[in-house]
Amino acid sequence: MSRTSHTRSRRRNPVIAVARGILCFGLGASAGVAGPLDVEVEHPWCAASPKGVVTGACYVTVRNLGTTPIRIVGVDIAVCNHTELHETDVADGIMKMRPVPRGVEIPAKTSVDFHTHGYHLMLLELKSSLELGQRIEGSLRFESGGSKKIEFHVETRRL
Ligand SMILES: [Cu+2]
C-alpha cells in the first residue's frame, strides 16, 4: 500500500480571499476572455469523495490542435474554495503530490491526459462531498489569457 502525503503550502493570495465562497481561483482570474480556439477537452471527470473529506481531484484530457504550444496555468471549480495544479510522484513506495506552479504545457498537435501523465486538478477546502453522477462546472485558464469552460462528471476513482 502506498500512502499519500500532501505538500501544499499554506500561503494565501488576496485574489483567493476575495473569491472564497464564489469560485475557487487558483492563480488569478481571467473571467470573460475567450481561451485558445484550438483546444479540445475530453472526458473531464472528478473522483467521488467520501463524506467528511475536504480535498478532491479532477482529471481531463486536453488536446492542442494548434501549431503553437499552450500552457494551462490554473483551474476554477465551483465546489471548493481553492484549487491547484498538481503532479504525482512515487518515491520509495510513497505517493506524493506537489503543486506545479508554472502550469502544464501542451506542445502543438499534442494531447495531455492529466490522469496518465501524473497530473491532477487538486480541489482544496471542498464545500461538500463529490457524489457519483454529480456534474461540476469549471474552467481551465491559459497562460496566453482566456479560459475554457468544462463540465466535470463525478465518477469512481480509477487509480
Ligand atoms: Cu493533489
Coordinates of N, CA and C in Angstrom, one line a residue, residues 78-143:
A78 N -16.3 25.3 -9.1 CA -17.3 25.9 -8.2 C -17.5 25.3 -6.8
V79 N -17.0 24.1 -6.6 CA -17.4 23.3 -5.4 C -16.3 23.4 -4.3
C80 N -15.3 24.2 -4.5 CA -14.2 24.3 -3.5 C -13.8 25.7 -3.4
N81 N -13.0 26.0 -2.3 CA -12.5 27.3 -2.1 C -11.2 27.6 -2.7
H82 N -10.5 26.6 -3.2 CA -9.1 26.8 -3.7 C -8.7 25.6 -4.6
T83 N -8.0 25.9 -5.6 CA -7.5 24.8 -6.5 C -6.0 25.0 -6.8
E84 N -5.4 23.9 -7.1 CA -4.0 23.9 -7.5 C -3.8 22.8 -8.6
L85 N -2.9 23.1 -9.6 CA -2.5 22.0 -10.5 C -1.4 21.2 -9.8
H86 N -1.6 19.9 -9.7 CA -0.7 19.0 -9.0 C -0.1 18.0 -9.9
E87 N 1.1 17.5 -9.5 CA 1.8 16.4 -10.1 C 2.0 15.3 -9.1
T88 N 1.9 14.1 -9.5 CA 2.0 12.9 -8.5 C 3.3 12.2 -8.9
D89 N 4.1 11.9 -7.8 CA 5.3 11.1 -8.0 C 5.3 10.0 -7.0
V90 N 5.9 8.8 -7.3 CA 6.0 7.8 -6.3 C 7.5 7.6 -6.1
A91 N 7.9 7.8 -4.8 CA 9.3 7.6 -4.4 C 9.3 6.7 -3.2
D92 N 10.2 5.7 -3.2 CA 10.3 4.7 -2.1 C 8.9 4.2 -1.8
G93 N 8.1 3.9 -2.7 CA 6.8 3.3 -2.5 C 5.7 4.3 -1.9
I94 N 6.1 5.6 -1.7 CA 5.2 6.5 -1.2 C 4.7 7.5 -2.3
M95 N 3.4 7.7 -2.4 CA 2.9 8.6 -3.4 C 2.9 10.0 -2.8
K96 N 3.5 10.9 -3.6 CA 3.5 12.3 -3.1 C 2.9 13.2 -4.2
M97 N 2.3 14.2 -3.8 CA 1.8 15.2 -4.9 C 2.3 16.6 -4.5
R98 N 2.6 17.3 -5.5 CA 3.1 18.7 -5.3 C 2.6 19.6 -6.4
P99 N 2.4 20.9 -6.0 CA 1.9 21.8 -7.0 C 2.9 22.0 -8.1
V100 N 2.4 22.3 -9.3 CA 3.2 22.7 -10.5 C 2.9 24.2 -10.7
P101 N 3.7 25.1 -10.1 CA 3.4 26.5 -10.2 C 3.5 27.1 -11.5
R102 N 4.3 26.5 -12.4 CA 4.4 27.1 -13.8 C 3.3 26.5 -14.7
G103 N 2.5 25.6 -14.2 CA 1.4 25.1 -15.0 C 1.9 23.9 -15.9
V104 N 1.0 23.5 -16.8 CA 1.3 22.3 -17.6 C 1.3 22.7 -19.1
E105 N 2.4 22.5 -19.8 CA 2.5 22.9 -21.2 C 2.0 21.7 -22.1
I106 N 1.3 22.1 -23.1 CA 0.9 21.1 -24.1 C 1.4 21.5 -25.4
P107 N 2.4 20.8 -26.0 CA 3.0 21.1 -27.2 C 2.0 21.1 -28.4
A108 N 2.3 21.8 -29.5 CA 1.5 21.8 -30.6 C 1.1 20.4 -31.1
K109 N -0.1 20.2 -31.5 CA -0.6 19.0 -32.1 C -0.4 17.8 -31.1
T110 N -0.6 18.1 -29.9 CA -0.4 17.0 -28.8 C -1.5 17.1 -27.8
S111 N -1.8 15.9 -27.2 CA -2.7 16.0 -26.1 C -2.1 15.5 -24.8
V112 N -2.5 16.0 -23.7 CA -2.1 15.5 -22.4 C -3.3 15.0 -21.6
D113 N -3.1 13.8 -21.2 CA -4.1 13.2 -20.3 C -3.6 13.4 -18.9
F114 N -4.3 14.2 -18.2 CA -3.9 14.5 -16.8 C -3.7 13.2 -16.0
H115 N -4.6 12.3 -16.2 CA -4.6 11.1 -15.3 C -3.4 10.3 -15.6
T116 N -3.1 10.0 -16.9 CA -1.9 9.1 -17.1 C -0.6 9.8 -17.1
H117 N -0.6 11.1 -17.2 CA 0.7 11.9 -17.1 C 1.0 12.2 -15.6
G118 N 0.2 11.8 -14.7 CA 0.5 12.1 -13.3 C 0.1 13.4 -12.8
Y119 N -0.7 14.2 -13.6 CA -1.2 15.5 -13.2 C -2.6 15.3 -12.7
H120 N -3.0 16.2 -11.8 CA -4.4 16.3 -11.5 C -4.8 17.7 -11.1
L121 N -6.0 18.0 -11.1 CA -6.5 19.3 -10.7 C -6.9 19.1 -9.2
M122 N -6.2 19.7 -8.3 CA -6.5 19.5 -6.9 C -7.5 20.4 -6.3
L123 N -8.5 19.9 -5.7 CA -9.6 20.7 -5.1 C -9.3 20.7 -3.6
L124 N -9.2 21.9 -3.1 CA -8.9 22.1 -1.7 C -10.1 22.8 -1.0
E125 N -10.3 22.5 0.3 CA -11.4 23.1 1.0 C -12.8 22.9 0.3
L126 N -13.1 21.6 0.0 CA -14.4 21.3 -0.6 C -15.5 21.8 0.2
K127 N -16.6 22.3 -0.4 CA -17.7 22.8 0.3 C -18.7 21.6 0.6
S128 N -18.6 20.5 -0.2 CA -19.5 19.4 0.0 C -18.8 18.2 -0.6
S129 N -19.2 17.0 -0.3 CA -18.6 15.8 -0.9 C -18.9 15.7 -2.4
L130 N -18.1 15.0 -3.2 CA -18.3 14.8 -4.6 C -19.1 13.5 -4.8
E131 N -20.3 13.6 -5.2 CA -21.2 12.5 -5.3 C -21.2 11.9 -6.7
L132 N -21.2 10.6 -6.7 CA -21.3 9.9 -8.0 C -22.4 10.4 -8.9
G133 N -22.1 10.7 -10.1 CA -23.1 11.2 -11.1 C -23.3 12.8 -11.1
Q134 N -22.7 13.4 -10.1 CA -22.8 14.9 -10.0 C -22.1 15.5 -11.1
R135 N -22.6 16.7 -11.6 CA -21.9 17.5 -12.6 C -21.4 18.7 -12.0
I136 N -20.1 19.1 -12.4 CA -19.4 20.2 -11.7 C -18.9 21.2 -12.8
E137 N -19.3 22.4 -12.6 CA -18.9 23.5 -13.5 C -17.4 23.9 -13.2
G138 N -16.7 24.1 -14.2 CA -15.3 24.6 -14.0 C -14.8 25.2 -15.3
S139 N -13.5 25.7 -15.2 CA -12.9 26.2 -16.4 C -11.4 26.1 -16.2
L140 N -10.7 25.9 -17.4 CA -9.2 25.9 -17.4 C -8.8 27.3 -17.8
R141 N -7.7 27.7 -17.2 CA -7.1 29.0 -17.6 C -5.8 28.9 -18.2
F142 N -5.5 29.7 -19.3 CA -4.3 29.5 -20.1 C -3.4 30.7 -19.8
E143 N -2.1 30.4 -20.0 CA -1.1 31.5 -19.8 C -1.3 32.6 -20.8

